[in-house]
Coordinates of C-alpha atoms and ligand atoms in Angstrom, one line a residue:
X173 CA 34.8 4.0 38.9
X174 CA 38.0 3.1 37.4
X175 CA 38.2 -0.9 36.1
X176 CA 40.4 -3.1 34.9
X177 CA 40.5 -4.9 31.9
X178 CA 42.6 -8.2 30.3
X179 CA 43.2 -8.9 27.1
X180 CA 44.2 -12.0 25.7
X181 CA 45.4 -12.6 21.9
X182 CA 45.7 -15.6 19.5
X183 CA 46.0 -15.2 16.0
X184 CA 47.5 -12.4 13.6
X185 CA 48.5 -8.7 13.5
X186 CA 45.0 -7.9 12.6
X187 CA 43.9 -9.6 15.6
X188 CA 46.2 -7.6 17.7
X189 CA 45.2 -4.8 16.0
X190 CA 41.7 -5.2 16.8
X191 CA 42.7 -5.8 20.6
X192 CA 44.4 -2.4 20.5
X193 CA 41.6 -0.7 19.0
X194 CA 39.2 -2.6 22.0
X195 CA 41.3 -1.4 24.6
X196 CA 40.9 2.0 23.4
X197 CA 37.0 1.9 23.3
X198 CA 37.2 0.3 26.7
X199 CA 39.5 3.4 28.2
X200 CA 36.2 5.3 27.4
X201 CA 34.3 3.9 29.7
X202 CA 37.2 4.2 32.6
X203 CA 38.5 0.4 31.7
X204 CA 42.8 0.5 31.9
X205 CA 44.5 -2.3 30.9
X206 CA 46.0 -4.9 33.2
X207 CA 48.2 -7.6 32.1
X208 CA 47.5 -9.9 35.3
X209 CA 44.0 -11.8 35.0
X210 CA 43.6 -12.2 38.5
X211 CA 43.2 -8.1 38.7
X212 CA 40.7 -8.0 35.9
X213 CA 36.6 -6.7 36.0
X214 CA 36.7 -7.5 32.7
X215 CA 38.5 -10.5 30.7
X216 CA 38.1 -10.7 27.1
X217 CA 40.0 -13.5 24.8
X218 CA 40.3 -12.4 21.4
X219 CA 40.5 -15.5 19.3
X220 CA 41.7 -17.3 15.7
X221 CA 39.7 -19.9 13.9
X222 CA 42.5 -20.6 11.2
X223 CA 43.7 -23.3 12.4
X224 CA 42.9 -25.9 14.7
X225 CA 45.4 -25.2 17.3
X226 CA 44.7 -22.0 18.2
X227 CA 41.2 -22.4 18.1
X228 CA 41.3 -25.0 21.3
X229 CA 43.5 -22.7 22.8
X230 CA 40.6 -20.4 23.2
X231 CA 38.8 -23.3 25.0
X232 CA 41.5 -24.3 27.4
X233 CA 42.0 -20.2 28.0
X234 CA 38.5 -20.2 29.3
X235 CA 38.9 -23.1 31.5
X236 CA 42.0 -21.0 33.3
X237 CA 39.7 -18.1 33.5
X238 CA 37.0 -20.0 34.9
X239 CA 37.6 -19.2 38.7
X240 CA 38.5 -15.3 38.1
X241 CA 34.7 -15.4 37.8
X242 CA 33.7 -17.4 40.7
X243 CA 35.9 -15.9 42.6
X244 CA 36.2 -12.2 41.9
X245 CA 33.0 -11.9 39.3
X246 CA 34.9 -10.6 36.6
X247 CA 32.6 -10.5 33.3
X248 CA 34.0 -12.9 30.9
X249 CA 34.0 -12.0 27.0
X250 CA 35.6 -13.9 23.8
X251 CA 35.6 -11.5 20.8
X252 CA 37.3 -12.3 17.0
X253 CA 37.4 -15.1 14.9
X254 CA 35.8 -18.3 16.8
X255 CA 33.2 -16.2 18.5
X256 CA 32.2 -15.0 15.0
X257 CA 31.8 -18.6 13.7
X258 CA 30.3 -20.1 16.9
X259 CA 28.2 -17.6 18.2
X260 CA 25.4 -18.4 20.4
X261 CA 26.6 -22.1 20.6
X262 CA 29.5 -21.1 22.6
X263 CA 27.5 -19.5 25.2
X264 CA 25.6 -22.6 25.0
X265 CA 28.6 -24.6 25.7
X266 CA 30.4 -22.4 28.5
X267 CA 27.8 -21.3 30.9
X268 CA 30.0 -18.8 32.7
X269 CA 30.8 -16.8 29.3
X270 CA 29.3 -13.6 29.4
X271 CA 30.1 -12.1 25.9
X272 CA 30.3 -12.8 22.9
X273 CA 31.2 -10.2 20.3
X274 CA 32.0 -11.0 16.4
X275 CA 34.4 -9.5 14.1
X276 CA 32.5 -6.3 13.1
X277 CA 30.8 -5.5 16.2
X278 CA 34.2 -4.3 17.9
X279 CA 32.2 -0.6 18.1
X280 CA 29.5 -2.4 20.2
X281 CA 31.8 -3.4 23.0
X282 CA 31.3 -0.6 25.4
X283 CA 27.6 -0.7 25.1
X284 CA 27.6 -4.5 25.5
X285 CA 29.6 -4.5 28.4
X286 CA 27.8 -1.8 30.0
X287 CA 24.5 -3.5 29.5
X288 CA 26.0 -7.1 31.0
X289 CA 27.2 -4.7 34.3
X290 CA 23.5 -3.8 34.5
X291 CA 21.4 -6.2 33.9
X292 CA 23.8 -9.2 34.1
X293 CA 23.0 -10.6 30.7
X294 CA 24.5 -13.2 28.5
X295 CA 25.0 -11.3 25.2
X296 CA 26.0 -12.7 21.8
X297 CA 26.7 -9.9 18.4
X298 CA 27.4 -11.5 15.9
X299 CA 26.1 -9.7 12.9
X300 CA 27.9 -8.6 9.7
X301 CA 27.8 -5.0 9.1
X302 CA 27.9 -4.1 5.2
X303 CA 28.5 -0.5 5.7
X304 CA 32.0 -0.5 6.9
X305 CA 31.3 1.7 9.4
X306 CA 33.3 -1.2 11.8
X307 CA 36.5 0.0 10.2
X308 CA 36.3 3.4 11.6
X309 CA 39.6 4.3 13.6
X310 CA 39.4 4.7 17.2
X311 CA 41.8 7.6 18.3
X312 CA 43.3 6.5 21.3
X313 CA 42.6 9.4 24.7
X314 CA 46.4 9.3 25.7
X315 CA 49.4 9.5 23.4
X316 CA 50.2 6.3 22.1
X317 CA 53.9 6.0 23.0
X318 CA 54.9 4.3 20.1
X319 CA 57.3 3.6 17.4
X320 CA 55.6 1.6 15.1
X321 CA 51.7 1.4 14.8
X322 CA 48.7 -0.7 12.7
X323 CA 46.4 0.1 10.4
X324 CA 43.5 -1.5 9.4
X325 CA 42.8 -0.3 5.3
X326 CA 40.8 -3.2 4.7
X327 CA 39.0 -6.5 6.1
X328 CA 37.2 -9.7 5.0
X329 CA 38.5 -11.5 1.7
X330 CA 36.4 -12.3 -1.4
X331 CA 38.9 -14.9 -2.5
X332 CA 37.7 -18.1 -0.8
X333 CA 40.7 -20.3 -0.9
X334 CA 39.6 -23.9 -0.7
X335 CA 41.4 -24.1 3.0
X336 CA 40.7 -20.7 4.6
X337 CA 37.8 -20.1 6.5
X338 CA 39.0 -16.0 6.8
X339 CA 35.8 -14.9 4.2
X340 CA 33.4 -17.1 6.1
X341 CA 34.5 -15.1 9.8
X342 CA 35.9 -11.5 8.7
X343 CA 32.9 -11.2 5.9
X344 CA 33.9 -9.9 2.2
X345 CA 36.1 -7.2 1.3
X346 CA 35.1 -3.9 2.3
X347 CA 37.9 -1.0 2.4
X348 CA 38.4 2.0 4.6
X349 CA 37.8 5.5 2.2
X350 CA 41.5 7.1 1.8
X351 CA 40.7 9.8 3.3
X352 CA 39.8 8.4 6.8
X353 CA 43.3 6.1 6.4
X354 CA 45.0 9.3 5.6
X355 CA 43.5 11.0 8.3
X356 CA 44.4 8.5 11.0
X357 CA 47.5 8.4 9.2
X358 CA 48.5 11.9 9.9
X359 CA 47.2 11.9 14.0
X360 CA 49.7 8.9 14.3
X361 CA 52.3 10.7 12.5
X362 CA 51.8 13.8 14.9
X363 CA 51.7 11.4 18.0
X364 CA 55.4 10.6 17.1
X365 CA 54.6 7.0 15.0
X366 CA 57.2 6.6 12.9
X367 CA 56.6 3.2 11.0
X368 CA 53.1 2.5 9.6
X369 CA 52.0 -0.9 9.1
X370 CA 49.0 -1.4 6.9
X371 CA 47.1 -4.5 7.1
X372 CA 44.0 -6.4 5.0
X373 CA 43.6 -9.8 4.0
X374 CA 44.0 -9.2 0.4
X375 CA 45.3 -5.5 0.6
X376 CA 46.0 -6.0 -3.7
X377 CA 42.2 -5.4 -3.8
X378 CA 42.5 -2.4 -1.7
X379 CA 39.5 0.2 -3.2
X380 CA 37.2 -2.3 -4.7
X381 CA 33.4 -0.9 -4.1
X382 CA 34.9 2.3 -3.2
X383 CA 33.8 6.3 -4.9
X384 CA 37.2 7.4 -7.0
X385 CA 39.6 4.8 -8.5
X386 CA 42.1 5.2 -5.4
X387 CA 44.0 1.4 -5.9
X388 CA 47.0 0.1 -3.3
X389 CA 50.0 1.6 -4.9
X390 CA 47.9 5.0 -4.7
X391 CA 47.5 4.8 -1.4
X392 CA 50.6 4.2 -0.6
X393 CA 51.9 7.3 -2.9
X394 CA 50.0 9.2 -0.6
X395 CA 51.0 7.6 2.9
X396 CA 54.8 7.9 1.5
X397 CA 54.4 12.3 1.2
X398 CA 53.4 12.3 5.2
X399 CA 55.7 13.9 7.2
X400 CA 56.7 12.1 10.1
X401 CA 56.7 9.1 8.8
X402 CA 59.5 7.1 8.0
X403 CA 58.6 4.0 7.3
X404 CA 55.6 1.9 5.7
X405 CA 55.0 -1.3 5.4
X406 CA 51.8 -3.7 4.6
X407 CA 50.5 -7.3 5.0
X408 CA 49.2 -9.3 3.0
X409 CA 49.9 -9.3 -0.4
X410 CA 48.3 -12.0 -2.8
X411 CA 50.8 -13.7 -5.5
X412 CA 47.7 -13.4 -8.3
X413 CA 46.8 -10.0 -7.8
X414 CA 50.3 -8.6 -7.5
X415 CA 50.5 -5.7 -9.5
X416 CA 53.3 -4.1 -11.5
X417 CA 52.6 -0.8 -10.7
X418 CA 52.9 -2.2 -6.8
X419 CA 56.4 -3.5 -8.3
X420 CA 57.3 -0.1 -9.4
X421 CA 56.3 1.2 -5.9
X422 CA 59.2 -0.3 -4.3
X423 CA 62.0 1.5 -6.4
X424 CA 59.7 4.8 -6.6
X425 CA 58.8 5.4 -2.9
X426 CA 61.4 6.4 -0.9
X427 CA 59.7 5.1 2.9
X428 CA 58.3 1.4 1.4
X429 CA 60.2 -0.7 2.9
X430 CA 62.0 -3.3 0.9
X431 CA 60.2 -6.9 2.0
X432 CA 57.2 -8.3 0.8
X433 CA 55.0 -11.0 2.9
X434 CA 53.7 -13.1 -0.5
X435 CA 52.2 -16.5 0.3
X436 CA 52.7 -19.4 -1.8
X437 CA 51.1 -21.9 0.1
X438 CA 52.2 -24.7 -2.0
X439 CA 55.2 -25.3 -5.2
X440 CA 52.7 -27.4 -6.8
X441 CA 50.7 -26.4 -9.5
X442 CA 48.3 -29.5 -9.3
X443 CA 47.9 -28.2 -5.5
X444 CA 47.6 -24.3 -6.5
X445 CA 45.0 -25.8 -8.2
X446 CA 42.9 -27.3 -5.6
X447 CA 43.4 -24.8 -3.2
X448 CA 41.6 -22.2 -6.3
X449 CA 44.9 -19.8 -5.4
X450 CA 44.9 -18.5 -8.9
X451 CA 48.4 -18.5 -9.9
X452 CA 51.0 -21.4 -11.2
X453 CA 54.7 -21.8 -9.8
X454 CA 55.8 -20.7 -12.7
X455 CA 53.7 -17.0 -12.5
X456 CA 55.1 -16.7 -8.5
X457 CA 58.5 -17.5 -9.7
X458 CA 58.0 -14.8 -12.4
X459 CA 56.4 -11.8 -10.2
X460 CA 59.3 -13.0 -7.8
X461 CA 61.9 -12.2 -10.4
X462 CA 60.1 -9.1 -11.3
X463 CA 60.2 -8.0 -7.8
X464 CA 64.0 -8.2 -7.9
X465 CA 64.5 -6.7 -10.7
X466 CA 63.0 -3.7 -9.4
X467 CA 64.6 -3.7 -5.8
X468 CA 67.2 -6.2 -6.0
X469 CA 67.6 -5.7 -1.9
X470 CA 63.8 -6.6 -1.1
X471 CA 63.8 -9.5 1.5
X472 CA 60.7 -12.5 0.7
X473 CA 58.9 -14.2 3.4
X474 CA 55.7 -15.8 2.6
X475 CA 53.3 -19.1 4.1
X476 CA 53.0 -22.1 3.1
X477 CA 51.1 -25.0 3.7
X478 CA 52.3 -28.5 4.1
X479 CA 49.5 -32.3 3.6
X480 CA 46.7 -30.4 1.9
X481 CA 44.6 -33.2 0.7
X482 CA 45.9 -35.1 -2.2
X483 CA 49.7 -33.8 -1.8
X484 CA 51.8 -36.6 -2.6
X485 CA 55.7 -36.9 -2.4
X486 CA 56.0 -35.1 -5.8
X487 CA 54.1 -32.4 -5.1
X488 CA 55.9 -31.8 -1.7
X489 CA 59.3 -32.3 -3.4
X490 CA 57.7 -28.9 -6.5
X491 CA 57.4 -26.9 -2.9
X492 CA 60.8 -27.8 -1.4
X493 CA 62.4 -26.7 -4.7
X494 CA 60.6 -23.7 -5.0
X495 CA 61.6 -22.4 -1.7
X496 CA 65.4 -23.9 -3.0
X497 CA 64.8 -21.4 -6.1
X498 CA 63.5 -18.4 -4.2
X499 CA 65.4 -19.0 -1.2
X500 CA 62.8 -16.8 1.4
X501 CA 63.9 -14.9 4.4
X502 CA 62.1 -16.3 6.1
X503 CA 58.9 -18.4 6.3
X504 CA 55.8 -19.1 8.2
X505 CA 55.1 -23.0 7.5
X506 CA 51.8 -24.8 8.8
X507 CA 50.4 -28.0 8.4
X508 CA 47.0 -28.4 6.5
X509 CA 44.5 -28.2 9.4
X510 CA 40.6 -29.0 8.1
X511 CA 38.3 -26.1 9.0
X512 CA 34.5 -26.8 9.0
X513 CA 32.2 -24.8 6.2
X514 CA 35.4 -25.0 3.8
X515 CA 35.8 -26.7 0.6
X516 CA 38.9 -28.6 1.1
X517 CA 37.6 -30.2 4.8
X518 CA 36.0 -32.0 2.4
X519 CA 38.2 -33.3 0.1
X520 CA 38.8 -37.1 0.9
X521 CA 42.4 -37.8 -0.1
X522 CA 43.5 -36.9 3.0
X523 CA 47.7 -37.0 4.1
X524 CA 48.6 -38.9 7.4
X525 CA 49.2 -36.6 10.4
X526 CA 52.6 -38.6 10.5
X527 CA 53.7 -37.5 6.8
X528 CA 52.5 -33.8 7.4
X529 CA 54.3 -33.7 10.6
X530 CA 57.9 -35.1 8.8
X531 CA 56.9 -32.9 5.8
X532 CA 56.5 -30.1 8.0
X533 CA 59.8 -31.1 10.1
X534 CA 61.8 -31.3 6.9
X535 CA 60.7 -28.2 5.2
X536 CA 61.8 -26.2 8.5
X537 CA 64.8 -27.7 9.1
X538 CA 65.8 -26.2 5.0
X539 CA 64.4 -22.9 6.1
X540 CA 66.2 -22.3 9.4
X541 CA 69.4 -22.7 7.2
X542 CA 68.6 -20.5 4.4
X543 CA 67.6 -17.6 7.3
X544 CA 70.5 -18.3 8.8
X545 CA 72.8 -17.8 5.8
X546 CA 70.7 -14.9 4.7
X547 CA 71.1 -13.4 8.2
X548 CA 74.8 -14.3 7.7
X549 CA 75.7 -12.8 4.4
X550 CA 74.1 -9.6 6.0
X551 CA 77.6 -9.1 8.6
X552 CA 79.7 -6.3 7.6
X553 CA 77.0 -4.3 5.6
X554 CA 75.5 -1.6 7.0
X555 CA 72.1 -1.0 7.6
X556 CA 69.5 1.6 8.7
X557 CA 67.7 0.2 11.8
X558 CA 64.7 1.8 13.8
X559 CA 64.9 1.6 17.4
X560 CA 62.1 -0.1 19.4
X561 CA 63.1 -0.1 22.7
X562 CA 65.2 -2.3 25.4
X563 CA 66.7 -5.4 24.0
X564 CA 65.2 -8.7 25.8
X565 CA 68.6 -10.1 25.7
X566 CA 70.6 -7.1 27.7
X567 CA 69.8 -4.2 29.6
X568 CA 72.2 -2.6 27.9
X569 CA 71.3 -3.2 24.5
X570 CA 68.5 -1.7 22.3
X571 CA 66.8 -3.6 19.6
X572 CA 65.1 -2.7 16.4
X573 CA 64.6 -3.7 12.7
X574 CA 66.5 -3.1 9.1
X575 CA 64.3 -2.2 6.4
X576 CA 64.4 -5.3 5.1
X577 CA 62.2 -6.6 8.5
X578 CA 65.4 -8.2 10.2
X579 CA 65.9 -8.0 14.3
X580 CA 68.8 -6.5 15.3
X581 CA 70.2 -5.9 18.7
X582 CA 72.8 -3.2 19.6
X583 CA 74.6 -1.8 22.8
X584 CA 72.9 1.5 23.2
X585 CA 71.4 3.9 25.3
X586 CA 67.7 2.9 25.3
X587 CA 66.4 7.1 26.2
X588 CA 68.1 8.6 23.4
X589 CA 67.7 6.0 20.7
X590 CA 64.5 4.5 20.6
X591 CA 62.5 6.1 17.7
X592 CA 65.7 6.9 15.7
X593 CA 66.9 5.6 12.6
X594 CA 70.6 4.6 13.3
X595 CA 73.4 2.9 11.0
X596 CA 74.5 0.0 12.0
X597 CA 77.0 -2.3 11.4
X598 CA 76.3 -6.0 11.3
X599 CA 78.7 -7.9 12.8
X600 CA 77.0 -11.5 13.9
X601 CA 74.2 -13.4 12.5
X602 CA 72.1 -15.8 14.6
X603 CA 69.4 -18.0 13.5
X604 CA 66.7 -15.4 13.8
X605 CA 68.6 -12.0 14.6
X606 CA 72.2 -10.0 13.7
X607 CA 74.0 -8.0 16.3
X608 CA 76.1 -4.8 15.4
X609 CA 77.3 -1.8 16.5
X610 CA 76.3 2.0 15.4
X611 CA 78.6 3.3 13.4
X612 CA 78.6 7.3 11.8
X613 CA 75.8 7.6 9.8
X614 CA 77.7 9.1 7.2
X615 CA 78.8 5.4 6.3
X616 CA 74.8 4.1 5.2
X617 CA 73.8 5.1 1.9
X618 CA 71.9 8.0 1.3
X619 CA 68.5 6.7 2.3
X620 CA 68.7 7.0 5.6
X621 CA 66.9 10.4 6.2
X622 CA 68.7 12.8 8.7
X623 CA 67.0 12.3 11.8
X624 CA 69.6 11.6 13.8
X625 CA 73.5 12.7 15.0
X626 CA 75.0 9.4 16.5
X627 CA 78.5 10.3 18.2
X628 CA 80.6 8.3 16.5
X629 CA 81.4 4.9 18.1
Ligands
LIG1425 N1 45.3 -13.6 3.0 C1 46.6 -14.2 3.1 C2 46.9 -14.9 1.8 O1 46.1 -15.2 1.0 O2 48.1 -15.0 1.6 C3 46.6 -15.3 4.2 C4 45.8 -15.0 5.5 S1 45.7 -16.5 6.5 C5 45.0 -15.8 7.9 C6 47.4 -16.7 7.0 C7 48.0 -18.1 6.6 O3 47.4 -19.1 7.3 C8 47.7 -18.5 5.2 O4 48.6 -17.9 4.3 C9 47.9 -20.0 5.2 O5 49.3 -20.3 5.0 C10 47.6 -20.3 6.6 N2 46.3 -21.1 6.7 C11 45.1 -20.6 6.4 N3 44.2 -21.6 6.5 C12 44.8 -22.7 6.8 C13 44.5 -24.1 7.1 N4 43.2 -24.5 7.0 N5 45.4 -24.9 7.5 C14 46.7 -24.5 7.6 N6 47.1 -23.3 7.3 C15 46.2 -22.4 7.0
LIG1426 FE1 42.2 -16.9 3.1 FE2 42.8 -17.0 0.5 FE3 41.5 -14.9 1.4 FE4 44.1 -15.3 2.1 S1 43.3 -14.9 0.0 S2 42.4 -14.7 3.5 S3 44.2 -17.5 2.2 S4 40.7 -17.0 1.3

């Protein structure tokens, strides 16, 4: 009997990842994804523990899905980051939570859920598994229909950042054999994937514990010879392991695209300190300039953190002028949120949620003009965009993304573009996205691969 599932996701792309990858297990066993509730058999809340905020949203979600179960019986299940840490104790503390199913026990699901159908169970797995065997792709049964897909190539962190609570809920590092990424690689290529996205915590240490001597930048050699795919990109990157021969990858592999994700977290090297990152200001600011050197057209976005204990004025002035030195893309900023089992949420010199708050305020407000004049100085270049699909801000315009990660919207026709690489040229910046039109492709340098024949505009 066919049934429906919901999926709900907090968090980051590996979290969206692993809902994907739970949907396909789930279209196994005759689930099909619904994106109304209210429909589902089964609702499952895949959750982040990184911060406070989203973690309560995972409490408040339940409370909505509370009546689909009176109601219509639908088997309730939270998976990811907050049902690793809690575990039993939150089917302790929601009574009408069926599931609950921990970061590596994503293969389990369909068994789980088939034995809560029978028996009507409450069942918590929450156990770390040490073999890897976790990471295992899940091919999906139909074609994908994508552009752009994930891939896992590593999980956990062995890095323990006083902040982070990521090694205490993925586990340590473990990483996929090549041959399996490769592999997957290859099925997505045939399926008509064009960009691949690699992801891990700490994707530097990519190969650690593994047979061979197969390191990052190897594996991306390899990814870069399949054919098919155009474009790669990874996530996430860590400033102290950041090596030169990954440097060297981005003027030597022709599909690497030209941005790097490369937290700072803080300009301070007193903070750096306390938050064990590893590296000074000065060593970021170097592997920065080293990074230019090589690619002088590779876009910088990174994450950093504003009131970690002990930050005073000073310190928040060193991380204002790094970003002035740098000047990112674009940046994910958060404040310091205490998470329980970590070093720092012990740390007593505590900032005021006012000063974080006006910290946090004034560091965004620099940002959003340095994107925009980045976006900005972009108009009348030219650049190679891949086409994702319909525009949410016209039907008649498609939108997609330059190498370099940026949005970009376009009057075109949506059937015959999407998946292509097109030239564009820029012609207005916005705060977050440029606009442009599709010009011959004769006029984008010679990177842009010859997939397509645009009639000239
Ligand atoms: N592995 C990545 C790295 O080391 O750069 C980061 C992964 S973490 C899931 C994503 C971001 O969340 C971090 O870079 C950090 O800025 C932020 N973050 C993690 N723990 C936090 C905390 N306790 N409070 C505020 N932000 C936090
Ligand atoms: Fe967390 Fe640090 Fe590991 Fe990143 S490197 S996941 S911030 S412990």
């Amino acid at each position: 009997m066919e049934r429906r599932v919901y999926i709900e996701t907090y968090g980051c792309q590996m979290n969206e990842h692993d809902s994907e990858r739970m949907l396909r297990l789930l279209e196994g066993i005759s689930y099909s994804e619904t994106k109304e509730p209210k429909d589902a058999d089964f609702i499952l809340i895949n959750t982040c523990s990184v911060r406070e905020k989203p973690e309560h949203k995972v409490y408040s979600a339940l409370g909505r899905f509370k009546k689909y179960k009176e109601e219509n019986g639908a088997i309730i299940g939270v998976a990811g980051c907050v049902a690793q840490q809690e575990g039993e104790r939150l089917l302790d503390r929601i009574p009408y939570l069926d599931m609950v199913i921990g970061t590596h026990a994503i293969p389990m699901l369909p068994q789980l859920l088939q034995k809560i159908e029978v028996s009507g169970e409450r069942l918590c797995e929450t156990s770390f598994d040490k073999n890897g065997k976790y990471l295992e792709a899940i091919f999906p049964r139909k074609p994908l229909d994508k552009i752009k897909s994930y891939v896992t190539i590593m999980q956990g962190c062995d890095h323990f950042c006083s902040f982070c609570i990521v090694p205490y809920v993925r586990g340590r590092e473990q990483s996929r054999p090549g041959c399996e990424i490769i592999e997957e690689v290859k099925n997505l290529a045939e399926g008509g994937v064009k960009e691949i996205f690699l992801l891990g915590q700490n994707v530097n240490g990519y190969g650690k514990g593994l047979k061979g001597e197969l390191t990052f930048p190897g594996l991306l050699r390899q990814i870069d010879e399949i054919d098919g795919i155009e474009r790669i990109r990874f996530t996430t990157s860590h400033p102290k392991d950041l090596s030169e021969d990954l440097i060297q990858a981005y003027s030597r592999l022709s599909k690497l695209c030209e941005h790097i994700h490369l937290p700072f977290q803080s300009g301070s090297n007193k903070i750096l300190r306390s938050m064990h990152r590893g590296y000074t200001r000065e060593s970021y600011l170097e592997k920065i300039d080293r990074l230019r050197e090589r690619c002088p057209s590779i876009a910088l976005t990174a994450d950093v953190i504003v009131g970690f204990p002990g930050e005073e004025e000073e310190d928040f002035k060193k991380t204002l002028d790094l970003m002035e030195k740098v000047r990112f893309d674009d940046l994910f900023s958060f404040k310091y949120s205490p998470r329980k089992g970590t070093q720092a949420a012990e740390f007593e010199d505590r900032v005021e949620e006012k000063v974080k708050q006006d910290r946090l305020s004034i560091l965004q407000e620099i940002q959003r003009e340095i994107t925009f004049q980045k976006n900005q100085a972009l108009v009348g270049s030219v650049e190679e965009v891949l086409v994702e699909g319909q525009s949410k801000q016209s039907d008649r315009d498609v939108t997609g993304r330059t190498r370099s990660n940026k949005i970009v919207n376009v009057e075109g026709d949506i059937q015959s573009l999407t998946g292509k690489l097109v030239p564009v040229r820029i012609t207005k910046a916005f705060p977050h996205s440029v606009r442009g039109e599709i010009v011959n492709r004769k006029s984008i340098e010679s990177r842009v691969t010859d997939t397509i024949d645009i009639a000239v505009s």
